[in-house]
Amino acid sequence: MKKYIFGFILILAIFLLQYSFINFSGELFTFVNPLLFSIIFVSLFYSAKITIFWVIIGGFLLDIYSLFNFGIHIISLMVMVLLVHYFFQKFITNHTFYSFVFLTAASTLFYYLLLMALTTLLYILNFSELTWQMNNQLTLAILVQILINSVFMGLIYYIFSSFSNRLKANFILKSNNK
Amino acid sequence: MAVVFLLIFLHSLNILSPLEKGLSSFMKPVQWVLIGASRSVSSFFERITNNNDLFQENIRLNEKISELTRENSLLKTTLKENEIIAPQVKFLQEKNYNYVMARVISRSVDPTFKAMTINQGKQEGVEVGMPVVANQGYLVGKIIRTESNRAEVLLLNDARSNTSAQIQNESASPGIVAGEFGLTLKMDFIPKDDAIENSQSVISSGLENYIPKGLLLGKIESIKTKAGDFFQTAYLTPFLSYDQLEVVSIITHY
């Protein structure tokens, strides 16, 4: 229970930090999305239960303030973490630096593609009067965000791998210990 | 996934409304404090990009100033707010408009929008379509969504924003002002035969519901005319930076 209460406070703090502080701190900072990054981080490093909790609380907060239909952000985040989980289980057998960086880049891209697809679909089906509009500035912002998220995940991977056994391949460690 | 759809279902039935209201009420004061702090960070980086020497000098001076003003920081904040609010109030009272003052509490969570959230909503009479002004009557956007205790403002520089406007020239040339790539303002559908020049001001035409005539939108920076077109296009510079807005007013009746 403590884990979830702490998680809730942390999500709220990250949300407030992003939308009432970082986004007002100048153009440079518009390329940073700590809430999305933290959800990707949780999905890669923690259990499915904790990830779903983060997705629901984070997505709920985003949807309260979003101009799009309620649910767009929660669904995009949920599908994103399901895709990450699928890739993680099916294709990535080794928890290497490159696999984490790749999954982070893919997750960020998935999230924005899902947002775009859902908002466009709702607009076409007349459920929403607003649609996603792409422009050069936004494309650049998403690409830079993919880069920043990947670099940060790389750094966190190194920090985590030096302090925790979570990322080390168990079977190799066991055979070395024999 | 079932939880997600349950949440959407409960939201559509307004069952989640008290929770949503409670959360946003709880976050409002924190958001306002954070925005205030972000201004310092923003100006800090602006100084870096402007001039490094001046920046160093500014740091020394700012340290001195902050030492001297520590005791009366509260008074200083109040004075700063008054500086922002005073010209707004003066303009709105001179024009005899009914208005509601609001603080900007966050940016849009959707990166595709140039929008912001303000801390006044339906409870204070704010409705969709109402104009949002800053300083001496500069139109900055329109209310696009309202909740009981907050509202979303679509800024003029958003590509989805359309405002009926006219140029302050002899023929009072009409046109539609929209955002261009979220960066600048573009005034389209200006009759080709009308004589327009750079630096002329553009104001609201008063043809829209809620928006009175004469609110300033921007100044003409460049003009584009294509052979064979019936209209000409003007690119405008807004009178103020939308990124620096702290306190705005919503004109509720005029």
PDB file of C-alpha atoms in Angstrom, chain B:
ATOM      1  CA  MET B   1      -7.804  -2.224 -19.952  1.00  0.00           C
ATOM      2  CA  ALA B   2     -11.138  -2.869 -18.217  1.00  0.00           C
ATOM      3  CA  VAL B   3     -10.212  -0.287 -15.554  1.00  0.00           C
ATOM      4  CA  VAL B   4      -9.453   2.250 -18.272  1.00  0.00           C
ATOM      5  CA  PHE B   5     -12.834   1.782 -19.939  1.00  0.00           C
ATOM      6  CA  LEU B   6     -14.552   1.860 -16.557  1.00  0.00           C
ATOM      7  CA  LEU B   7     -12.890   5.212 -15.855  1.00  0.00           C
ATOM      8  CA  ILE B   8     -14.026   6.590 -19.216  1.00  0.00           C
ATOM      9  CA  PHE B   9     -17.547   5.304 -18.576  1.00  0.00           C
ATOM     10  CA  LEU B  10     -17.676   6.838 -15.084  1.00  0.00           C
ATOM     11  CA  HIS B  11     -16.320  10.132 -16.459  1.00  0.00           C
ATOM     12  CA  SER B  12     -19.057  10.241 -19.112  1.00  0.00           C
ATOM     13  CA  LEU B  13     -21.649   9.809 -16.332  1.00  0.00           C
ATOM     14  CA  ASN B  14     -20.002  12.655 -14.358  1.00  0.00           C
ATOM     15  CA  ILE B  15     -19.450  10.295 -11.423  1.00  0.00           C
ATOM     16  CA  LEU B  16     -15.753  11.186 -11.378  1.00  0.00           C
ATOM     17  CA  SER B  17     -16.534  14.900 -11.348  1.00  0.00           C
ATOM     18  CA  PRO B  18     -16.032  15.425  -7.563  1.00  0.00           C
ATOM     19  CA  LEU B  19     -12.691  13.612  -7.749  1.00  0.00           C
ATOM     20  CA  GLU B  20     -11.582  15.673 -10.758  1.00  0.00           C
ATOM     21  CA  LYS B  21     -12.697  18.920  -9.081  1.00  0.00           C
ATOM     22  CA  GLY B  22     -10.989  17.958  -5.848  1.00  0.00           C
ATOM     23  CA  LEU B  23      -7.722  17.128  -7.590  1.00  0.00           C
ATOM     24  CA  SER B  24      -7.627  20.317  -9.632  1.00  0.00           C
ATOM     25  CA  SER B  25      -8.588  22.447  -6.581  1.00  0.00           C
ATOM     26  CA  PHE B  26      -5.803  20.809  -4.601  1.00  0.00           C
ATOM     27  CA  MET B  27      -3.281  21.397  -7.380  1.00  0.00           C
ATOM     28  CA  LYS B  28      -4.234  25.018  -8.194  1.00  0.00           C
ATOM     29  CA  PRO B  29      -2.182  26.766  -5.458  1.00  0.00           C
ATOM     30  CA  VAL B  30       0.814  24.501  -6.087  1.00  0.00           C
ATOM     31  CA  GLN B  31       0.606  25.192  -9.805  1.00  0.00           C
ATOM     32  CA  TRP B  32       0.603  28.939  -9.213  1.00  0.00           C
ATOM     33  CA  VAL B  33       3.692  28.746  -6.973  1.00  0.00           C
ATOM     34  CA  LEU B  34       5.504  26.555  -9.529  1.00  0.00           C
ATOM     35  CA  ILE B  35       4.711  28.941 -12.391  1.00  0.00           C
ATOM     36  CA  GLY B  36       6.173  31.811 -10.350  1.00  0.00           C
ATOM     37  CA  ALA B  37       9.348  29.812  -9.804  1.00  0.00           C
ATOM     38  CA  SER B  38       9.576  28.859 -13.471  1.00  0.00           C
ATOM     39  CA  ARG B  39       9.697  32.553 -14.441  1.00  0.00           C
ATOM     40  CA  SER B  40      13.033  32.858 -12.633  1.00  0.00           C
ATOM     41  CA  VAL B  41      14.387  29.819 -14.502  1.00  0.00           C
ATOM     42  CA  SER B  42      13.094  31.184 -17.787  1.00  0.00           C
ATOM     43  CA  SER B  43      14.702  34.605 -17.301  1.00  0.00           C
ATOM     44  CA  PHE B  44      17.877  32.908 -16.110  1.00  0.00           C
ATOM     45  CA  PHE B  45      18.220  31.094 -19.451  1.00  0.00           C
ATOM     46  CA  GLU B  46      17.249  34.167 -21.413  1.00  0.00           C
ATOM     47  CA  ARG B  47      20.105  36.026 -19.791  1.00  0.00           C
ATOM     48  CA  ILE B  48      22.540  33.260 -20.713  1.00  0.00           C
ATOM     49  CA  THR B  49      21.563  33.448 -24.357  1.00  0.00           C
ATOM     50  CA  ASN B  50      21.519  37.247 -24.463  1.00  0.00           C
ATOM     51  CA  ASN B  51      24.897  38.150 -23.077  1.00  0.00           C
ATOM     52  CA  ASN B  52      27.229  36.265 -20.831  1.00  0.00           C
ATOM     53  CA  ASP B  53      28.941  39.326 -19.315  1.00  0.00           C
ATOM     54  CA  LEU B  54      25.673  40.992 -18.596  1.00  0.00           C
ATOM     55  CA  PHE B  55      24.483  37.748 -17.103  1.00  0.00           C
ATOM     56  CA  GLN B  56      27.436  37.654 -14.677  1.00  0.00           C
ATOM     57  CA  GLU B  57      26.805  41.249 -13.752  1.00  0.00           C
ATOM     58  CA  ASN B  58      23.141  40.498 -13.303  1.00  0.00           C
ATOM     59  CA  ILE B  59      23.886  37.611 -10.964  1.00  0.00           C
ATOM     60  CA  ARG B  60      25.925  39.914  -8.696  1.00  0.00           C
ATOM     61  CA  LEU B  61      23.270  42.604  -8.815  1.00  0.00           C
ATOM     62  CA  ASN B  62      20.469  40.132  -8.270  1.00  0.00           C
ATOM     63  CA  GLU B  63      22.223  38.681  -5.240  1.00  0.00           C
ATOM     64  CA  LYS B  64      22.503  42.187  -3.828  1.00  0.00           C
ATOM     65  CA  ILE B  65      18.902  42.942  -4.609  1.00  0.00           C
ATOM     66  CA  SER B  66      17.629  39.706  -3.118  1.00  0.00           C
ATOM     67  CA  GLU B  67      19.557  40.407   0.115  1.00  0.00           C
ATOM     68  CA  LEU B  68      18.009  43.846   0.380  1.00  0.00           C
ATOM     69  CA  THR B  69      14.524  42.733  -0.495  1.00  0.00           C
ATOM     70  CA  ARG B  70      14.338  39.529   1.530  1.00  0.00           C
ATOM     71  CA  GLU B  71      12.506  41.259   4.356  1.00  0.00           C
ATOM     72  CA  ASN B  72       9.795  42.684   2.217  1.00  0.00           C
ATOM     73  CA  SER B  73       9.487  39.908  -0.386  1.00  0.00           C
ATOM     74  CA  LEU B  74       5.782  39.596   0.197  1.00  0.00           C
ATOM     75  CA  LEU B  75       5.290  43.274  -0.511  1.00  0.00           C
ATOM     76  CA  LYS B  76       7.404  42.970  -3.623  1.00  0.00           C
ATOM     77  CA  THR B  77       5.258  40.124  -4.953  1.00  0.00           C
ATOM     78  CA  THR B  78       2.118  42.128  -4.362  1.00  0.00           C
ATOM     79  CA  LEU B  79       3.616  45.107  -6.158  1.00  0.00           C
ATOM     80  CA  LYS B  80       4.637  42.949  -9.108  1.00  0.00           C
ATOM     81  CA  GLU B  81       1.151  41.562  -9.416  1.00  0.00           C
ATOM     82  CA  ASN B  82      -0.264  45.066  -9.230  1.00  0.00           C
ATOM     83  CA  GLU B  83       2.032  46.148 -12.034  1.00  0.00           C
ATOM     84  CA  ILE B  84       0.587  43.435 -14.236  1.00  0.00           C
ATOM     85  CA  ILE B  85      -2.972  43.887 -13.094  1.00  0.00           C
ATOM     86  CA  ALA B  86      -3.165  47.709 -12.996  1.00  0.00           C
ATOM     87  CA  PRO B  87      -3.054  48.374 -16.771  1.00  0.00           C
ATOM     88  CA  GLN B  88      -5.512  45.518 -17.342  1.00  0.00           C
ATOM     89  CA  VAL B  89      -7.984  46.849 -14.786  1.00  0.00           C
ATOM     90  CA  LYS B  90      -7.585  50.377 -16.104  1.00  0.00           C
ATOM     91  CA  PHE B  91      -8.345  49.265 -19.669  1.00  0.00           C
ATOM     92  CA  LEU B  92     -11.328  47.102 -18.680  1.00  0.00           C
ATOM     93  CA  GLN B  93     -12.833  49.799 -16.468  1.00  0.00           C
ATOM     94  CA  GLU B  94     -12.368  52.521 -19.078  1.00  0.00           C
ATOM     95  CA  LYS B  95     -14.202  50.362 -21.603  1.00  0.00           C
ATOM     96  CA  ASN B  96     -16.832  49.430 -19.035  1.00  0.00           C
ATOM     97  CA  TYR B  97     -16.481  45.698 -19.704  1.00  0.00           C
ATOM     98  CA  ASN B  98     -17.583  43.048 -17.238  1.00  0.00           C
ATOM     99  CA  TYR B  99     -14.614  40.845 -16.588  1.00  0.00           C
ATOM    100  CA  VAL B 100     -13.163  38.067 -14.458  1.00  0.00           C
ATOM    101  CA  MET B 101      -9.465  38.079 -13.597  1.00  0.00           C
ATOM    102  CA  ALA B 102      -7.631  34.765 -13.675  1.00  0.00           C
ATOM    103  CA  ARG B 103      -4.206  33.324 -13.084  1.00  0.00           C
ATOM    104  CA  VAL B 104      -2.469  31.033 -15.552  1.00  0.00           C
ATOM    105  CA  ILE B 105      -1.925  27.721 -13.774  1.00  0.00           C
ATOM    106  CA  SER B 106      -0.570  25.401 -16.443  1.00  0.00           C
ATOM    107  CA  ARG B 107       0.249  24.802 -20.083  1.00  0.00           C
ATOM    108  CA  SER B 108      -1.732  22.451 -22.283  1.00  0.00           C
ATOM    109  CA  VAL B 109      -0.929  18.797 -21.600  1.00  0.00           C
ATOM    110  CA  ASP B 110      -1.430  18.093 -25.307  1.00  0.00           C
ATOM    111  CA  PRO B 111       1.732  19.116 -27.166  1.00  0.00           C
ATOM    112  CA  THR B 112      -0.212  19.803 -30.348  1.00  0.00           C
ATOM    113  CA  PHE B 113      -2.059  22.744 -28.752  1.00  0.00           C
ATOM    114  CA  LYS B 114      -0.917  26.256 -27.984  1.00  0.00           C
ATOM    115  CA  ALA B 115      -3.169  26.568 -24.972  1.00  0.00           C
ATOM    116  CA  MET B 116      -3.096  27.262 -21.259  1.00  0.00           C
ATOM    117  CA  THR B 117      -5.227  26.554 -18.197  1.00  0.00           C
ATOM    118  CA  ILE B 118      -6.583  29.377 -16.026  1.00  0.00           C
ATOM    119  CA  ASN B 119      -7.947  29.164 -12.493  1.00  0.00           C
ATOM    120  CA  GLN B 120     -11.478  30.487 -13.188  1.00  0.00           C
ATOM    121  CA  GLY B 121     -14.346  28.524 -14.693  1.00  0.00           C
ATOM    122  CA  LYS B 122     -18.105  28.118 -14.960  1.00  0.00           C
ATOM    123  CA  GLN B 123     -18.644  29.118 -11.316  1.00  0.00           C
ATOM    124  CA  GLU B 124     -17.350  32.621 -12.135  1.00  0.00           C
ATOM    125  CA  GLY B 125     -19.411  32.892 -15.337  1.00  0.00           C
ATOM    126  CA  VAL B 126     -16.689  31.943 -17.795  1.00  0.00           C
ATOM    127  CA  GLU B 127     -18.109  30.467 -21.008  1.00  0.00           C
ATOM    128  CA  VAL B 128     -16.753  28.964 -24.202  1.00  0.00           C
ATOM    129  CA  GLY B 129     -15.931  31.634 -26.810  1.00  0.00           C
ATOM    130  CA  MET B 130     -15.222  34.454 -24.353  1.00  0.00           C
ATOM    131  CA  PRO B 131     -12.128  36.545 -25.143  1.00  0.00           C
ATOM    132  CA  VAL B 132      -9.073  36.490 -22.900  1.00  0.00           C
ATOM    133  CA  VAL B 133      -7.068  39.699 -22.701  1.00  0.00           C
ATOM    134  CA  ALA B 134      -3.823  40.760 -21.069  1.00  0.00           C
ATOM    135  CA  ASN B 135      -2.103  44.094 -20.354  1.00  0.00           C
ATOM    136  CA  GLN B 136      -3.814  47.048 -22.051  1.00  0.00           C
ATOM    137  CA  GLY B 137      -6.481  45.041 -23.830  1.00  0.00           C
ATOM    138  CA  TYR B 138      -4.326  42.744 -25.945  1.00  0.00           C
ATOM    139  CA  LEU B 139      -6.400  39.782 -27.077  1.00  0.00           C
ATOM    140  CA  VAL B 140      -4.400  36.609 -26.356  1.00  0.00           C
ATOM    141  CA  GLY B 141      -6.964  33.870 -26.973  1.00  0.00           C
ATOM    142  CA  LYS B 142     -10.438  32.496 -26.490  1.00  0.00           C
ATOM    143  CA  ILE B 143     -11.985  30.146 -23.966  1.00  0.00           C
ATOM    144  CA  ILE B 144     -12.232  26.720 -25.586  1.00  0.00           C
ATOM    145  CA  ARG B 145     -13.400  24.604 -22.622  1.00  0.00           C
ATOM    146  CA  THR B 146     -14.732  25.306 -19.161  1.00  0.00           C
ATOM    147  CA  GLU B 147     -14.961  23.270 -15.998  1.00  0.00           C
ATOM    148  CA  SER B 148     -16.490  24.419 -12.732  1.00  0.00           C
ATOM    149  CA  ASN B 149     -13.245  25.871 -11.351  1.00  0.00           C
ATOM    150  CA  ARG B 150     -10.914  26.212 -14.342  1.00  0.00           C
ATOM    151  CA  ALA B 151     -10.922  26.862 -18.077  1.00  0.00           C
ATOM    152  CA  GLU B 152      -8.730  26.196 -21.103  1.00  0.00           C
ATOM    153  CA  VAL B 153      -7.647  29.090 -23.302  1.00  0.00           C
ATOM    154  CA  LEU B 154      -6.741  28.470 -26.934  1.00  0.00           C
ATOM    155  CA  LEU B 155      -4.045  31.025 -27.734  1.00  0.00           C
ATOM    156  CA  LEU B 156      -4.195  33.097 -30.906  1.00  0.00           C
ATOM    157  CA  ASN B 157      -1.022  31.467 -32.248  1.00  0.00           C
ATOM    158  CA  ASP B 158      -2.627  27.999 -32.352  1.00  0.00           C
ATOM    159  CA  ALA B 159      -3.425  26.935 -35.910  1.00  0.00           C
ATOM    160  CA  ARG B 160      -7.008  26.027 -34.864  1.00  0.00           C
ATOM    161  CA  SER B 161      -7.689  29.536 -33.559  1.00  0.00           C
ATOM    162  CA  ASN B 162      -9.676  31.808 -35.895  1.00  0.00           C
ATOM    163  CA  THR B 163     -10.570  35.371 -34.985  1.00  0.00           C
ATOM    164  CA  SER B 164     -12.481  37.887 -37.057  1.00  0.00           C
ATOM    165  CA  ALA B 165     -10.277  40.990 -37.286  1.00  0.00           C
ATOM    166  CA  GLN B 166      -9.722  44.241 -39.094  1.00  0.00           C
ATOM    167  CA  ILE B 167      -6.702  46.372 -39.893  1.00  0.00           C
ATOM    168  CA  GLN B 168      -6.509  49.906 -38.574  1.00  0.00           C
ATOM    169  CA  ASN B 169      -6.211  51.548 -41.991  1.00  0.00           C
ATOM    170  CA  GLU B 170      -8.479  53.851 -43.975  1.00  0.00           C
ATOM    171  CA  SER B 171     -10.657  51.056 -45.349  1.00  0.00           C
ATOM    172  CA  ALA B 172     -10.700  49.075 -42.069  1.00  0.00           C
ATOM    173  CA  SER B 173      -9.725  45.980 -44.080  1.00  0.00           C
ATOM    174  CA  PRO B 174     -11.365  42.833 -42.717  1.00  0.00           C
ATOM    175  CA  GLY B 175      -9.774  39.393 -42.419  1.00  0.00           C
ATOM    176  CA  ILE B 176      -9.380  36.266 -40.308  1.00  0.00           C
ATOM    177  CA  VAL B 177      -6.453  35.930 -37.911  1.00  0.00           C
ATOM    178  CA  ALA B 178      -5.177  32.402 -37.260  1.00  0.00           C
ATOM    179  CA  GLY B 179      -2.058  30.885 -35.759  1.00  0.00           C
ATOM    180  CA  GLU B 180       0.784  29.871 -38.031  1.00  0.00           C
ATOM    181  CA  PHE B 181       2.766  26.806 -36.854  1.00  0.00           C
ATOM    182  CA  GLY B 182       2.208  27.909 -33.256  1.00  0.00           C
ATOM    183  CA  LEU B 183       4.753  30.654 -33.720  1.00  0.00           C
ATOM    184  CA  THR B 184       3.234  33.674 -35.384  1.00  0.00           C
ATOM    185  CA  LEU B 185      -0.135  35.108 -36.453  1.00  0.00           C
ATOM    186  CA  LYS B 186      -1.434  35.118 -40.001  1.00  0.00           C
ATOM    187  CA  MET B 187      -4.240  37.357 -41.238  1.00  0.00           C
ATOM    188  CA  ASP B 188      -5.948  35.919 -44.295  1.00  0.00           C
ATOM    189  CA  PHE B 189      -8.776  36.976 -46.619  1.00  0.00           C
ATOM    190  CA  ILE B 190      -7.810  40.664 -46.734  1.00  0.00           C
ATOM    191  CA  PRO B 191      -9.355  42.178 -49.914  1.00  0.00           C
ATOM    192  CA  LYS B 192      -6.612  42.531 -52.517  1.00  0.00           C
ATOM    193  CA  ASP B 193      -7.437  46.124 -53.444  1.00  0.00           C
ATOM    194  CA  ASP B 194      -7.110  47.426 -49.890  1.00  0.00           C
ATOM    195  CA  ALA B 195      -3.924  49.375 -49.170  1.00  0.00           C
ATOM    196  CA  ILE B 196      -2.172  47.863 -46.172  1.00  0.00           C
ATOM    197  CA  GLU B 197       1.268  48.588 -44.758  1.00  0.00           C
ATOM    198  CA  ASN B 198       3.730  47.144 -42.307  1.00  0.00           C
ATOM    199  CA  SER B 199       3.384  48.326 -38.677  1.00  0.00           C
ATOM    200  CA  GLN B 200      -0.358  48.874 -38.963  1.00  0.00           C
ATOM    201  CA  SER B 201      -2.241  47.477 -35.991  1.00  0.00           C
ATOM    202  CA  VAL B 202      -4.817  44.712 -36.232  1.00  0.00           C
ATOM    203  CA  ILE B 203      -7.853  44.700 -33.938  1.00  0.00           C
ATOM    204  CA  SER B 204     -10.843  42.471 -33.314  1.00  0.00           C
ATOM    205  CA  SER B 205     -13.731  43.301 -35.659  1.00  0.00           C
ATOM    206  CA  GLY B 206     -16.541  42.802 -33.157  1.00  0.00           C
ATOM    207  CA  LEU B 207     -18.380  40.415 -35.490  1.00  0.00           C
ATOM    208  CA  GLU B 208     -18.040  37.438 -33.137  1.00  0.00           C
ATOM    209  CA  ASN B 209     -20.235  36.720 -30.150  1.00  0.00           C
ATOM    210  CA  TYR B 210     -18.591  37.755 -26.879  1.00  0.00           C
ATOM    211  CA  ILE B 211     -15.644  39.557 -28.553  1.00  0.00           C
ATOM    212  CA  PRO B 212     -15.929  43.356 -28.544  1.00  0.00           C
ATOM    213  CA  LYS B 213     -14.518  45.493 -31.327  1.00  0.00           C
ATOM    214  CA  GLY B 214     -11.117  47.093 -30.843  1.00  0.00           C
ATOM    215  CA  LEU B 215      -9.100  44.528 -28.900  1.00  0.00           C
ATOM    216  CA  LEU B 216      -5.508  44.624 -30.147  1.00  0.00           C
ATOM    217  CA  LEU B 217      -4.157  41.445 -31.749  1.00  0.00           C
ATOM    218  CA  GLY B 218      -0.822  42.437 -33.280  1.00  0.00           C
ATOM    219  CA  LYS B 219       1.106  44.544 -35.759  1.00  0.00           C
ATOM    220  CA  ILE B 220       1.681  43.765 -39.430  1.00  0.00           C
ATOM    221  CA  GLU B 221       5.217  42.524 -39.983  1.00  0.00           C
ATOM    222  CA  SER B 222       5.055  41.426 -43.614  1.00  0.00           C
ATOM    223  CA  ILE B 223       2.546  41.209 -46.460  1.00  0.00           C
ATOM    224  CA  LYS B 224       2.190  38.473 -49.052  1.00  0.00           C
ATOM    225  CA  THR B 225       0.280  38.893 -52.273  1.00  0.00           C
ATOM    226  CA  LYS B 226      -0.056  36.304 -55.017  1.00  0.00           C
ATOM    227  CA  ALA B 227      -0.898  37.207 -58.595  1.00  0.00           C
ATOM    228  CA  GLY B 228      -4.380  35.986 -59.470  1.00  0.00           C
ATOM    229  CA  ASP B 229      -5.569  35.725 -55.860  1.00  0.00           C
ATOM    230  CA  PHE B 230      -8.597  37.688 -54.649  1.00  0.00           C
ATOM    231  CA  PHE B 231      -7.061  38.177 -51.230  1.00  0.00           C
ATOM    232  CA  GLN B 232      -3.778  39.142 -49.643  1.00  0.00           C
ATOM    233  CA  THR B 233      -2.173  37.776 -46.493  1.00  0.00           C
ATOM    234  CA  ALA B 234      -0.479  39.672 -43.658  1.00  0.00           C
ATOM    235  CA  TYR B 235       1.829  38.164 -41.045  1.00  0.00           C
ATOM    236  CA  LEU B 236       1.519  39.729 -37.606  1.00  0.00           C
ATOM    237  CA  THR B 237       3.703  40.085 -34.547  1.00  0.00           C
ATOM    238  CA  PRO B 238       1.712  39.867 -31.315  1.00  0.00           C
ATOM    239  CA  PHE B 239       2.047  42.790 -28.894  1.00  0.00           C
ATOM    240  CA  LEU B 240       3.212  40.496 -26.112  1.00  0.00           C
ATOM    241  CA  SER B 241       4.758  37.081 -25.636  1.00  0.00           C
ATOM    242  CA  TYR B 242       2.097  34.491 -24.829  1.00  0.00           C
ATOM    243  CA  ASP B 243       4.711  32.466 -22.927  1.00  0.00           C
ATOM    244  CA  GLN B 244       5.063  35.133 -20.255  1.00  0.00           C
ATOM    245  CA  LEU B 245       1.399  35.475 -19.312  1.00  0.00           C
ATOM    246  CA  GLU B 246       0.715  35.294 -15.582  1.00  0.00           C
ATOM    247  CA  VAL B 247      -2.540  37.156 -14.996  1.00  0.00           C
ATOM    248  CA  VAL B 248      -5.234  37.530 -17.650  1.00  0.00           C
ATOM    249  CA  SER B 249      -8.824  38.774 -17.804  1.00  0.00           C
ATOM    250  CA  ILE B 250     -11.839  37.159 -19.399  1.00  0.00           C
ATOM    251  CA  ILE B 251     -14.383  39.622 -20.803  1.00  0.00           C
ATOM    252  CA  THR B 252     -17.720  38.141 -19.756  1.00  0.00           C
ATOM    253  CA  HIS B 253     -19.970  40.931 -21.036  1.00  0.00           C
ATOM    254  CA  TYR B 254     -19.545  44.206 -22.945  1.00  0.00           C
TER     255      TYR B 254
END
